[in-house]
GROMACS .gro file of N, CA and C in nm:
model
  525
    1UNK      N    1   0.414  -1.851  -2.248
    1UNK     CA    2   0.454  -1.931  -2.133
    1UNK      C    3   0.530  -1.846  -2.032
    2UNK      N    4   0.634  -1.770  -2.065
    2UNK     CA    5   0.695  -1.660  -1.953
    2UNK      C    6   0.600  -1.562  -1.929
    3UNK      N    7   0.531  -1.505  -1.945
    3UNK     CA    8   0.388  -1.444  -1.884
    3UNK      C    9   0.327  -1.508  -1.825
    4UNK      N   10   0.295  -1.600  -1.817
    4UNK     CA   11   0.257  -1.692  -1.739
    4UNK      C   12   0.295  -1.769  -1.604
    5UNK      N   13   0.446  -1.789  -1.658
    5UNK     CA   14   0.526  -1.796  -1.555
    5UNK      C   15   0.582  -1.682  -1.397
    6UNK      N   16   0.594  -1.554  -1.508
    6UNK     CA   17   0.614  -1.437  -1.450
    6UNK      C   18   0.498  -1.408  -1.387
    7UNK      N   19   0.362  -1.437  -1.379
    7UNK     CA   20   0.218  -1.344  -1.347
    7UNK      C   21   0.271  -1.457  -1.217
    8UNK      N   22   0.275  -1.552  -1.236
    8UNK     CA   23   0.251  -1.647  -1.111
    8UNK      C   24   0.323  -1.640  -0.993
    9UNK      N   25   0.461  -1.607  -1.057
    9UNK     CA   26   0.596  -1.533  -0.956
    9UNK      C   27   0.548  -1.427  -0.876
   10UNK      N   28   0.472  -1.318  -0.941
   10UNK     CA   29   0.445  -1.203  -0.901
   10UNK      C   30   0.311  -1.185  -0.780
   11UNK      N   31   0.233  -1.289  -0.853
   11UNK     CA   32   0.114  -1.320  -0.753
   11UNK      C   33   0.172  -1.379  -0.667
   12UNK      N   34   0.255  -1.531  -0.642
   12UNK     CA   35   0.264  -1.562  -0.495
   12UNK      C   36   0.363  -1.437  -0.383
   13UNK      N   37   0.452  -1.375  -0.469
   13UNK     CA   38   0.551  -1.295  -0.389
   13UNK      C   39   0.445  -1.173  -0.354
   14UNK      N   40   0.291  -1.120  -0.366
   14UNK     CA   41   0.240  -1.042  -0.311
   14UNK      C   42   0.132  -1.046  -0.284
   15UNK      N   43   0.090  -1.172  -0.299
   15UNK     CA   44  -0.071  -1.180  -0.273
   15UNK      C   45  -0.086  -1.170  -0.131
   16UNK      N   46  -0.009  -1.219  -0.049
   16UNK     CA   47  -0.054  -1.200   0.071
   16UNK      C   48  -0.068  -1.084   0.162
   17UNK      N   49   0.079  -1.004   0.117
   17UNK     CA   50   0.078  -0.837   0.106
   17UNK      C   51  -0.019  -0.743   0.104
   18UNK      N   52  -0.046  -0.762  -0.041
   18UNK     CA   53  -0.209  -0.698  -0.097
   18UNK      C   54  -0.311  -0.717  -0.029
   19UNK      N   55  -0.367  -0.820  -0.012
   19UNK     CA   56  -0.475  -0.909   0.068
   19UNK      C   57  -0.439  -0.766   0.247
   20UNK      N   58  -0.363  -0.787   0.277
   20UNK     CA   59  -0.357  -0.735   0.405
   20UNK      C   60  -0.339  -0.548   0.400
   21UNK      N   61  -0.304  -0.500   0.283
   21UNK     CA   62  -0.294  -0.400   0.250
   21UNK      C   63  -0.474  -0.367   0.216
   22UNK      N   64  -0.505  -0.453   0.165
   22UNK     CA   65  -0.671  -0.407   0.150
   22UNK      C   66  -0.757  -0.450   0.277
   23UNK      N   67  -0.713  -0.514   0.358
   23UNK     CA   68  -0.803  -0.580   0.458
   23UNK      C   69  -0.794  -0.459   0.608
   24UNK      N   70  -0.654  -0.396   0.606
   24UNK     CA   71  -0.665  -0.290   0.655
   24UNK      C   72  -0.709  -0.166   0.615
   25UNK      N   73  -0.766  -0.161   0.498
   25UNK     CA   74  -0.853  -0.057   0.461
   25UNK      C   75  -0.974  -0.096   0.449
   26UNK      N   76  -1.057  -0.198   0.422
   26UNK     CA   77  -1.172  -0.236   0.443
   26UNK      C   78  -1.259  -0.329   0.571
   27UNK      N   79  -1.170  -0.375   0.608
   27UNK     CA   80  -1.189  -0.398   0.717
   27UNK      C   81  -1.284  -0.540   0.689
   28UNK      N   82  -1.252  -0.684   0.622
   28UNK     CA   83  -1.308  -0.764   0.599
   28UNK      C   84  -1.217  -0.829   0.520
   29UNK      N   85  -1.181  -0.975   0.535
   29UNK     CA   86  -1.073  -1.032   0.465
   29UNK      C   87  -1.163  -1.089   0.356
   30UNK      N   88  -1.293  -1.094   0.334
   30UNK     CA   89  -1.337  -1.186   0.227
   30UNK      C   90  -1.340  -1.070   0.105
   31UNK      N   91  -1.355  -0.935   0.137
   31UNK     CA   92  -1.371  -0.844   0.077
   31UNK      C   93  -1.254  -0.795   0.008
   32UNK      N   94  -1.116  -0.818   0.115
   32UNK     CA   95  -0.973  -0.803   0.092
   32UNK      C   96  -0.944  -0.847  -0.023
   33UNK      N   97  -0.940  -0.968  -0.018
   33UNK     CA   98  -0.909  -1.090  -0.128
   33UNK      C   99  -1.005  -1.060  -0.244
   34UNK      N  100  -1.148  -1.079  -0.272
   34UNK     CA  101  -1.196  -0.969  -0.366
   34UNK      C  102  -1.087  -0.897  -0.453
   35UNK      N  103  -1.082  -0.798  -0.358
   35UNK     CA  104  -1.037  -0.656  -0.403
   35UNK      C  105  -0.910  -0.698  -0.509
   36UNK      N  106  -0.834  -0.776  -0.414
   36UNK     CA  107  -0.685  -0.801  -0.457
   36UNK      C  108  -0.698  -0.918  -0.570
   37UNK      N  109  -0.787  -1.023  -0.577
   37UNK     CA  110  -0.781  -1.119  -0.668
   37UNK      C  111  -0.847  -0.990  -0.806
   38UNK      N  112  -0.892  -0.907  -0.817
   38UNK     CA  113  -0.968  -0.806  -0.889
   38UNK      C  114  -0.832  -0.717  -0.975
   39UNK      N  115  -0.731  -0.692  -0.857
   39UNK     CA  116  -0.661  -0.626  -0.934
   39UNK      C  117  -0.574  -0.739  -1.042
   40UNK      N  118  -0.522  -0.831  -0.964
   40UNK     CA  119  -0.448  -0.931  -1.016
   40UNK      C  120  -0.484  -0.975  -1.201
   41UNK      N  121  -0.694  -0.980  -1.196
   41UNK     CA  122  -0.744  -0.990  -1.274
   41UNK      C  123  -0.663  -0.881  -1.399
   42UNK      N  124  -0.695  -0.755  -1.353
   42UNK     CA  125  -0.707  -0.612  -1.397
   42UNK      C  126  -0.563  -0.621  -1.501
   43UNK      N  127  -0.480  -0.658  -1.414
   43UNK     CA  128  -0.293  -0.703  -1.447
   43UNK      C  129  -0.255  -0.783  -1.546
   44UNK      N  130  -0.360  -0.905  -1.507
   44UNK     CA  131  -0.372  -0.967  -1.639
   44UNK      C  132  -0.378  -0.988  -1.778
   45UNK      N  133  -0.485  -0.922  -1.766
   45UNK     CA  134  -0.579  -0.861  -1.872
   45UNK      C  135  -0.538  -0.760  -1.932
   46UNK      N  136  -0.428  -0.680  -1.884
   46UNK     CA  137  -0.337  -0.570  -1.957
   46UNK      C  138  -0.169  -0.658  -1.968
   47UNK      N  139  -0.185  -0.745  -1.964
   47UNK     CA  140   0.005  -0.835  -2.041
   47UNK      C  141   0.017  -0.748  -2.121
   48UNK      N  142  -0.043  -0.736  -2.220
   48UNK     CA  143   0.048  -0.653  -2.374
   48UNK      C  144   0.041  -0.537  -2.362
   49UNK      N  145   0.053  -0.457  -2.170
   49UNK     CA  146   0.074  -0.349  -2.172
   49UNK      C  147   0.203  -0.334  -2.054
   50UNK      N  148   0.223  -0.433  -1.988
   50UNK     CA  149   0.338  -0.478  -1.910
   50UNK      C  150   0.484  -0.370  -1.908
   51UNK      N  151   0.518  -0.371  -2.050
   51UNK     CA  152   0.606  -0.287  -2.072
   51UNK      C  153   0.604  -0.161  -2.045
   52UNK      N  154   0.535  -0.111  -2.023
   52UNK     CA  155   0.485   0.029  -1.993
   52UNK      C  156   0.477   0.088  -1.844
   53UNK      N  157   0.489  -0.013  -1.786
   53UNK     CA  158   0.468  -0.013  -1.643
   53UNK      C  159   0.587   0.003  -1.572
   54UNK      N  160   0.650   0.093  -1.483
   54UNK     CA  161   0.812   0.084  -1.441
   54UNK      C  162   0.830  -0.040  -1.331
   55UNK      N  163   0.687  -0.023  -1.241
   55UNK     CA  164   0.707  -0.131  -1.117
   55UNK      C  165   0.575  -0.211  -1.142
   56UNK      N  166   0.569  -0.337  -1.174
   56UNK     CA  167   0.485  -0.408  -1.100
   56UNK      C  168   0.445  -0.386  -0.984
   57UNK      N  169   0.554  -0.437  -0.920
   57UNK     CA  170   0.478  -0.436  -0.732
   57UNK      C  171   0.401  -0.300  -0.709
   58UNK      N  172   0.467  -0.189  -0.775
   58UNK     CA  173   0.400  -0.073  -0.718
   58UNK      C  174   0.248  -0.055  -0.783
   59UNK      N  175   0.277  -0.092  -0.935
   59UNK     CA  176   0.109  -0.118  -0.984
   59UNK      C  177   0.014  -0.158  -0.927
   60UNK      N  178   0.021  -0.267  -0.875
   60UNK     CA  179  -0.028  -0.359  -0.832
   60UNK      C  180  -0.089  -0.294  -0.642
   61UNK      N  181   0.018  -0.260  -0.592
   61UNK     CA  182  -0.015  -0.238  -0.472
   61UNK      C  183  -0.060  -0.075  -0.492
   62UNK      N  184  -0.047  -0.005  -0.555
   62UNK     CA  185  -0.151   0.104  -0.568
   62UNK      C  186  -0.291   0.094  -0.642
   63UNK      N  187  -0.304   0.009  -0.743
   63UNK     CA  188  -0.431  -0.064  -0.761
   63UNK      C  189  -0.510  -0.108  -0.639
   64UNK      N  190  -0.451  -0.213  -0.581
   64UNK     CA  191  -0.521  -0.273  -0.431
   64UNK      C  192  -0.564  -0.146  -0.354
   65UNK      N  193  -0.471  -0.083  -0.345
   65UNK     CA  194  -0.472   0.070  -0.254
   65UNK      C  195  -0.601   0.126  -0.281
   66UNK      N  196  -0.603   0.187  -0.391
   66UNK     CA  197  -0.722   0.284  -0.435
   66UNK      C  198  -0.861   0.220  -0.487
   67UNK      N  199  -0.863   0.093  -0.487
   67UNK     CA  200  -0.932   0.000  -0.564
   67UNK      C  201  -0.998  -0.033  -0.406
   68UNK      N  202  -0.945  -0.025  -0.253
   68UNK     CA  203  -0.961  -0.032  -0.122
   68UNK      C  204  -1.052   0.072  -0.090
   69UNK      N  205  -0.956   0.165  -0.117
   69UNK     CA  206  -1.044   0.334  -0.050
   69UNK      C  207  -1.209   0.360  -0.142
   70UNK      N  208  -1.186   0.290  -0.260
   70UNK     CA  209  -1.286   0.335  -0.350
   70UNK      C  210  -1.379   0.259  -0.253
   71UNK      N  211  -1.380   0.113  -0.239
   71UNK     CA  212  -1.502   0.017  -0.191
   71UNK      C  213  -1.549   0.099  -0.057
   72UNK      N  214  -1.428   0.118   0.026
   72UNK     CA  215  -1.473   0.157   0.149
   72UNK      C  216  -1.553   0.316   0.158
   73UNK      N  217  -1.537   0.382   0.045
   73UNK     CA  218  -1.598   0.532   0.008
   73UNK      C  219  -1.776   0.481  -0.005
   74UNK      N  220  -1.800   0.374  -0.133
   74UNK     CA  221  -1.885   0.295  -0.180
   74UNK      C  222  -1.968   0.230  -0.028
   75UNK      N  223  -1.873   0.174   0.050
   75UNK     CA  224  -2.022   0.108   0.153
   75UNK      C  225  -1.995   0.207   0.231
   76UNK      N  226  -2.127   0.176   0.308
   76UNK     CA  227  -2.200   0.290   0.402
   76UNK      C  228  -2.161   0.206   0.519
   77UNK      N  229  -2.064   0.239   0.536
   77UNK     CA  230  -1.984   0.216   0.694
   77UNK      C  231  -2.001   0.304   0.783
   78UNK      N  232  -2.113   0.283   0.943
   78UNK     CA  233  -2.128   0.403   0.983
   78UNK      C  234  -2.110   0.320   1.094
   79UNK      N  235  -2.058   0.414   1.152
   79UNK     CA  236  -2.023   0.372   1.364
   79UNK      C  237  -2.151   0.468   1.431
   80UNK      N  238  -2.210   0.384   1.468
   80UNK     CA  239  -2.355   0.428   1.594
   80UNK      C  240  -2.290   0.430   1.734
   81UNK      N  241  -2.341   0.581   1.741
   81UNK     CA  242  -2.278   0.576   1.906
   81UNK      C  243  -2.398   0.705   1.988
   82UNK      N  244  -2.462   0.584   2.105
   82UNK     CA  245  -2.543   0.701   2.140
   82UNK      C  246  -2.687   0.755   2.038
   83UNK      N  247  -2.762   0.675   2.020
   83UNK     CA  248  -2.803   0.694   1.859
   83UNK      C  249  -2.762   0.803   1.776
   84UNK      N  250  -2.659   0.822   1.788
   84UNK     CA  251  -2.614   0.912   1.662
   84UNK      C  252  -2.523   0.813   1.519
   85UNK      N  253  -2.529   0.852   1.394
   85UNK     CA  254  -2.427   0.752   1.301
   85UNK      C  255  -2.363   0.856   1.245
   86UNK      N  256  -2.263   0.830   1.263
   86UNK     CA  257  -2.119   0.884   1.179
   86UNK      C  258  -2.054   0.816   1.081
   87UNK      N  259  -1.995   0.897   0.997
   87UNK     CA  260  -1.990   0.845   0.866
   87UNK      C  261  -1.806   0.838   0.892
   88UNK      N  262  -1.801   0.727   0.848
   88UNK     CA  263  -1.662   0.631   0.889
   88UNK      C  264  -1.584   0.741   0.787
   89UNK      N  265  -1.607   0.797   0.675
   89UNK     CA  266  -1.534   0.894   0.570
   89UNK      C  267  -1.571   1.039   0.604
   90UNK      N  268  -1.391   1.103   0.687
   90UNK     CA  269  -1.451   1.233   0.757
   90UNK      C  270  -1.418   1.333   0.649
   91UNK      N  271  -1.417   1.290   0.514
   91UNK     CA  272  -1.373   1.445   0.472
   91UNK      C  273  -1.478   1.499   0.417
   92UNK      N  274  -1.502   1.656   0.452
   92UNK     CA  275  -1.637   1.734   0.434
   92UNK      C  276  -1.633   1.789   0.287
   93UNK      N  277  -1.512   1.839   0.204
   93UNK     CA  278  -1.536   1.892   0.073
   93UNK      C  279  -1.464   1.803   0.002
   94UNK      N  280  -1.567   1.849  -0.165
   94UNK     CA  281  -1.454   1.769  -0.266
   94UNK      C  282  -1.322   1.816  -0.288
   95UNK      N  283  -1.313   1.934  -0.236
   95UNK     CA  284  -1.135   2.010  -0.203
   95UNK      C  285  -1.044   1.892  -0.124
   96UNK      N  286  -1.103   1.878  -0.044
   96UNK     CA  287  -1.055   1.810   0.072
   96UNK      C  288  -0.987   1.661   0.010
   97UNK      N  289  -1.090   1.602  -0.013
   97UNK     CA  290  -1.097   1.439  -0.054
   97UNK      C  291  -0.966   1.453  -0.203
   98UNK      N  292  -1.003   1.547  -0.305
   98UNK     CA  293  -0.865   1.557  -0.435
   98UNK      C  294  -0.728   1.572  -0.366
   99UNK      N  295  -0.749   1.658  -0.235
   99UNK     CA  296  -0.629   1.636  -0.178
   99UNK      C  297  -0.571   1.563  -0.090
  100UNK      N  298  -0.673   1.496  -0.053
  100UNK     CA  299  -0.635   1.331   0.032
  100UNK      C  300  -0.576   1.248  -0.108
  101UNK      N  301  -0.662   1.277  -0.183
  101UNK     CA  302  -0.635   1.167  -0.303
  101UNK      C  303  -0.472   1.156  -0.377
  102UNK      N  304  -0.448   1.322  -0.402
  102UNK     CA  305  -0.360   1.369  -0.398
  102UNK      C  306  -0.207   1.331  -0.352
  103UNK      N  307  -0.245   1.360  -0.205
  103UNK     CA  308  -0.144   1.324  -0.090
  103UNK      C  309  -0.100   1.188  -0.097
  104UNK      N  310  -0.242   1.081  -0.107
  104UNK     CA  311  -0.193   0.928  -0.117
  104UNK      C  312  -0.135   0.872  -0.247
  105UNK      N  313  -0.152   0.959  -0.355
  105UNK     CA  314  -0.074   0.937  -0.483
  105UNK      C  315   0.052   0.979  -0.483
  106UNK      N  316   0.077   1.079  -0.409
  106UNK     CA  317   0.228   1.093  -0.402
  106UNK      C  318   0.300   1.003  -0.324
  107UNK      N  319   0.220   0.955  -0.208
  107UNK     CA  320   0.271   0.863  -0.061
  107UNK      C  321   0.341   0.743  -0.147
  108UNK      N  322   0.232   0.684  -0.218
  108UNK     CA  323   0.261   0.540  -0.319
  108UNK      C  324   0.412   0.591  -0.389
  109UNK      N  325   0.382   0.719  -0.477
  109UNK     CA  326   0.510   0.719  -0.560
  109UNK      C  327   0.651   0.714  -0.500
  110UNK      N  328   0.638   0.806  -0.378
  110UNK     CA  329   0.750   0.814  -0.295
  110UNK      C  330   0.780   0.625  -0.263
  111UNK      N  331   0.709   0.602  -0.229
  111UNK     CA  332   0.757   0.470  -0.166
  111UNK      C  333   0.773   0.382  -0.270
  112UNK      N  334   0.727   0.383  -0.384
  112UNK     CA  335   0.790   0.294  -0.507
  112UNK      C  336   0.905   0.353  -0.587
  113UNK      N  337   0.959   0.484  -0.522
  113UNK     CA  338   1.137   0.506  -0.564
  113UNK      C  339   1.213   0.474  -0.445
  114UNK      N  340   1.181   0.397  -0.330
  114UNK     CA  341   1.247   0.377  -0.258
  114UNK      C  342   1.362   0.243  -0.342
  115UNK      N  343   1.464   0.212  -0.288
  115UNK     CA  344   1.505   0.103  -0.390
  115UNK      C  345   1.463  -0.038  -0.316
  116UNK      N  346   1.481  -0.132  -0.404
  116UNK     CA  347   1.375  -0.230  -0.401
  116UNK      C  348   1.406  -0.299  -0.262
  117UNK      N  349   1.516  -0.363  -0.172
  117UNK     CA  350   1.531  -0.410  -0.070
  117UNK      C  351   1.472  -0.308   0.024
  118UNK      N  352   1.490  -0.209   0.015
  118UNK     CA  353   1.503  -0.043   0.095
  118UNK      C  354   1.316  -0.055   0.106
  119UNK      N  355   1.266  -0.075  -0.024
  119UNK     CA  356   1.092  -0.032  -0.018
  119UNK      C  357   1.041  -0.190   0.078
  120UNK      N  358   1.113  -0.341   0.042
  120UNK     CA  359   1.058  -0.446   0.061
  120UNK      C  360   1.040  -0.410   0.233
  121UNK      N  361   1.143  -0.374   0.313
  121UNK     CA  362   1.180  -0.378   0.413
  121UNK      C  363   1.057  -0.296   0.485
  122UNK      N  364   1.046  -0.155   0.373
  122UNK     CA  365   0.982  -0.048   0.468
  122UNK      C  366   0.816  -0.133   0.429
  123UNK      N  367   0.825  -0.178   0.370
  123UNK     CA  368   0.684  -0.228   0.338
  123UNK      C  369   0.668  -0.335   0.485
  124UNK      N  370   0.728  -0.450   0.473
  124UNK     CA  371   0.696  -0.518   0.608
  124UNK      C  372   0.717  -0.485   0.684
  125UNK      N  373   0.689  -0.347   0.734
  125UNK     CA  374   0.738  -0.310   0.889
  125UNK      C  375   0.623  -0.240   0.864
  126UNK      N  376   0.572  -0.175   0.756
  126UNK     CA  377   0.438  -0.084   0.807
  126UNK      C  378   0.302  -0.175   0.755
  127UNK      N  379   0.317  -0.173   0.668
  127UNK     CA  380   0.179  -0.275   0.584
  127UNK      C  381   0.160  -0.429   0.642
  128UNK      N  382   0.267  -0.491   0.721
  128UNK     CA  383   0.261  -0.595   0.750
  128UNK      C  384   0.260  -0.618   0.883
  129UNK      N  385   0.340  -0.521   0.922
  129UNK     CA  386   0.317  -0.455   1.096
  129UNK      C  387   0.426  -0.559   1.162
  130UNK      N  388   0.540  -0.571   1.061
  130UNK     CA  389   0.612  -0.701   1.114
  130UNK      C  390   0.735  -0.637   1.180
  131UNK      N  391   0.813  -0.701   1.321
  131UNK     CA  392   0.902  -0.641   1.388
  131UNK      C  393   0.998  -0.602   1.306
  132UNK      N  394   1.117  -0.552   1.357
  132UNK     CA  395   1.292  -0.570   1.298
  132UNK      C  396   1.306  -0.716   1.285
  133UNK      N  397   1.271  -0.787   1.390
  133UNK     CA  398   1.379  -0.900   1.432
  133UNK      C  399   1.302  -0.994   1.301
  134UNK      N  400   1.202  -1.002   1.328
  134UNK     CA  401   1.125  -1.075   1.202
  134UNK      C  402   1.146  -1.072   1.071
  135UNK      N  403   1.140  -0.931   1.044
  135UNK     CA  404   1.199  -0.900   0.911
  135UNK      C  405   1.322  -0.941   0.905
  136UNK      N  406   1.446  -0.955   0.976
  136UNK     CA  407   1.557  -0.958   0.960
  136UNK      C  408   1.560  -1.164   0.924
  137UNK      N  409   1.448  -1.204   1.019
  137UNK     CA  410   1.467  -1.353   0.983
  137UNK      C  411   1.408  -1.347   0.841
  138UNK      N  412   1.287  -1.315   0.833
  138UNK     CA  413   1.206  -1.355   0.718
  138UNK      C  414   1.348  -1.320   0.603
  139UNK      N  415   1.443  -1.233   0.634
  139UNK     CA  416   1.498  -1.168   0.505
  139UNK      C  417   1.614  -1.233   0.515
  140UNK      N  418   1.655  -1.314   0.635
  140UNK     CA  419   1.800  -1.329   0.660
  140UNK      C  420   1.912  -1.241   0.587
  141UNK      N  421   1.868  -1.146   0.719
  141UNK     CA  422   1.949  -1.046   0.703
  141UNK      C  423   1.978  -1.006   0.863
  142UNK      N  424   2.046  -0.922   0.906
  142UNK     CA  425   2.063  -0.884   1.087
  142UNK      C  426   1.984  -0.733   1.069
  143UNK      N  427   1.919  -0.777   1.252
  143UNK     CA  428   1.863  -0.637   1.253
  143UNK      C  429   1.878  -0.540   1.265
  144UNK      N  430   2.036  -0.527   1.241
  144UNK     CA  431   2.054  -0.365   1.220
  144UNK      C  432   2.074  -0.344   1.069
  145UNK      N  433   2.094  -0.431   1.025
  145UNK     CA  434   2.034  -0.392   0.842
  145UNK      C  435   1.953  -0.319   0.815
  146UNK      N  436   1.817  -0.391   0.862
  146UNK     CA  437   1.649  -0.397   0.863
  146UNK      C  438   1.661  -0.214   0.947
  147UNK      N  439   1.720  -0.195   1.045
  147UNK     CA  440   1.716  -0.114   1.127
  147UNK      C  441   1.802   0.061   1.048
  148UNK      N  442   1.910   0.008   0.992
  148UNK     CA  443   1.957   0.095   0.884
  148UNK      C  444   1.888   0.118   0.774
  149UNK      N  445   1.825   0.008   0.693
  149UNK     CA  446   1.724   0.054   0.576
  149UNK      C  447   1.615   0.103   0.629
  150UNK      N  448   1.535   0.103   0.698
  150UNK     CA  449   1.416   0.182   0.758
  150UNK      C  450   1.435   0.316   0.748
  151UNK      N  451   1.589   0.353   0.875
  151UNK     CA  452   1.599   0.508   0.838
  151UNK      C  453   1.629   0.586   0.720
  152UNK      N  454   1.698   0.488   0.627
  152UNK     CA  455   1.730   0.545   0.486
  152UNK      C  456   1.552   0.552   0.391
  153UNK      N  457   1.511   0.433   0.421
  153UNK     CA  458   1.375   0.477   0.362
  153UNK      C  459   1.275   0.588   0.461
  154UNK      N  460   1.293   0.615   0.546
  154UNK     CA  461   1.182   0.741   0.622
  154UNK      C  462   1.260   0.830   0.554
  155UNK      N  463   1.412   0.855   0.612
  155UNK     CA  464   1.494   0.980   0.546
  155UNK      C  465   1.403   1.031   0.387
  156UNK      N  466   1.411   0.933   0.321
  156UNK     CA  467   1.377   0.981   0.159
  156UNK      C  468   1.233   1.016   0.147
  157UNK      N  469   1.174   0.952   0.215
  157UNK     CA  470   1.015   0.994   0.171
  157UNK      C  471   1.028   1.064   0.305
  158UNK      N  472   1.060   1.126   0.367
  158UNK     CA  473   1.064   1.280   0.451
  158UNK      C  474   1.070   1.377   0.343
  159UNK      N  475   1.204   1.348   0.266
  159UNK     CA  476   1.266   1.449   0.173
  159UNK      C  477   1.146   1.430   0.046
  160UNK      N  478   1.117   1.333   0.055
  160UNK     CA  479   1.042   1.369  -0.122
  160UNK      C  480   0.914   1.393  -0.079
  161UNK      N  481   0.869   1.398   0.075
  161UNK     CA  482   0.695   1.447   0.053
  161UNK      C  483   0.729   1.548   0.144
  162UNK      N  484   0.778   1.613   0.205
  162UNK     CA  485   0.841   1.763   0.297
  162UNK      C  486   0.719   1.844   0.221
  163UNK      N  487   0.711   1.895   0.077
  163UNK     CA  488   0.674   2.016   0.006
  163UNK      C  489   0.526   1.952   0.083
  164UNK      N  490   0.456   1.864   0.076
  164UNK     CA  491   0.334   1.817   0.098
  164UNK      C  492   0.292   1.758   0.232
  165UNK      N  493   0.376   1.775   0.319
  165UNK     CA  494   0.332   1.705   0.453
  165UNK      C  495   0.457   1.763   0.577
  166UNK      N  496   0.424   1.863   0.675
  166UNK     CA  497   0.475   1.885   0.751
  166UNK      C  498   0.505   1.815   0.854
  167UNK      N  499   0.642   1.803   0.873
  167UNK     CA  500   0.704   1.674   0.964
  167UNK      C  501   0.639   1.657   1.107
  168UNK      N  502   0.529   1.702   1.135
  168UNK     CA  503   0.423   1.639   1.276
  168UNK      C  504   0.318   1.555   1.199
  169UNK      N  505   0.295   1.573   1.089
  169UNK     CA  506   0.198   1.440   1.021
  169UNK      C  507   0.287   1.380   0.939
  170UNK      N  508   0.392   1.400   0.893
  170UNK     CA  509   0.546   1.311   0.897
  170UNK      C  510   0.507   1.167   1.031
  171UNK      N  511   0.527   1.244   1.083
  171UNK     CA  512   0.548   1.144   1.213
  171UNK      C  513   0.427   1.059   1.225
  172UNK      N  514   0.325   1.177   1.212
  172UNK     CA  515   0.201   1.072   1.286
  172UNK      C  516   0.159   0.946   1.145
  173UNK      N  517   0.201   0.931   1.037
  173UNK     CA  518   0.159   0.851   0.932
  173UNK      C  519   0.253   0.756   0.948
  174UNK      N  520   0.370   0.787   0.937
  174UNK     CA  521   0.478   0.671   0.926
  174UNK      C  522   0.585   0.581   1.090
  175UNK      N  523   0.521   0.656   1.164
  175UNK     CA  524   0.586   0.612   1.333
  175UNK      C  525   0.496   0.573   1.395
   0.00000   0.00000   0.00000
């Protein structure tokens, strides 16, 4: 019954999150939801491995994550321009792509040691695309809270992805 209880807690506090975290990578909300009702499944179906896991939310939203990039790798999404088609996935080697893969596995980790108000915050301002002022209602909290935890969360994932990302694609990913 508390597994039960708990799965349900966990699904309403991120389904909508997820859903939009995959819908901006695939670019289709029926596909979104898919994706995300898929992982939820996935979550499930591993309870008697729960313990093992440090973050839910971060499970969960790096599941959606890569469980996103995979589909969108999978369809043949091509932009026609001029009769020419380009392939919506620009990376040319498998060098390339392990280290995209790479890069976005560390991105997730960094941002699931952010601490948990600190990550909620930085999450609805980028994944949700939601203002200060909003966040500060949705959180009732003031927006220089919202405005102070932001810089404490860029500060840290500056510092913990620096070795892997030079602060001009610093900027251009997270501003």
């Amino acid at each position: 019954m508390g597994d039960t209880v708990y799965f349900q807690r966990l699904f309403d506090a991120n389904y909508l999150k997820l859903c939009h975290v995959a819908n901006r990578i695939v670019k289709d909300k029926d596909d979104a939801r898919d994706i995300v009702q898929q992982a939820f499944l996935n979550f499930w179906e591993r309870s008697n491995h729960w313990h093992t896991i440090q973050s839910h939310e971060a499970y969960l939203y790096s599941s959606v994550y890569h469980s996103s990039i995979a589909y969108f790798k999978k369809s043949k999404v091509h932009v026609s321009s001029q009769d020419h088609t380009f392939s919506a996935h620009t990376l040319d080697t498998p060098l390339e792509e392990l280290s995209f893969m790479e890069l976005e596995k560390n991105i997730i980790k960094a941002i699931s040691k952010l601490p948990p108000k600190c990550r909620e915050i930085f999450l609805l301002s980028r994944e949700e695309e939601l203002s200060y002022k909003l966040i500060a209602e949705r959180l009732n909290i003031s927006t220089k809270t919202v405005e102070a935890q932001m810089g404490i969360a860029l500060k840290r994932l500056r510092e913990d992805l620096s070795a892997q990302i030079p602060d001009k694609i610093f900027f251009l990913l997270f501003f």
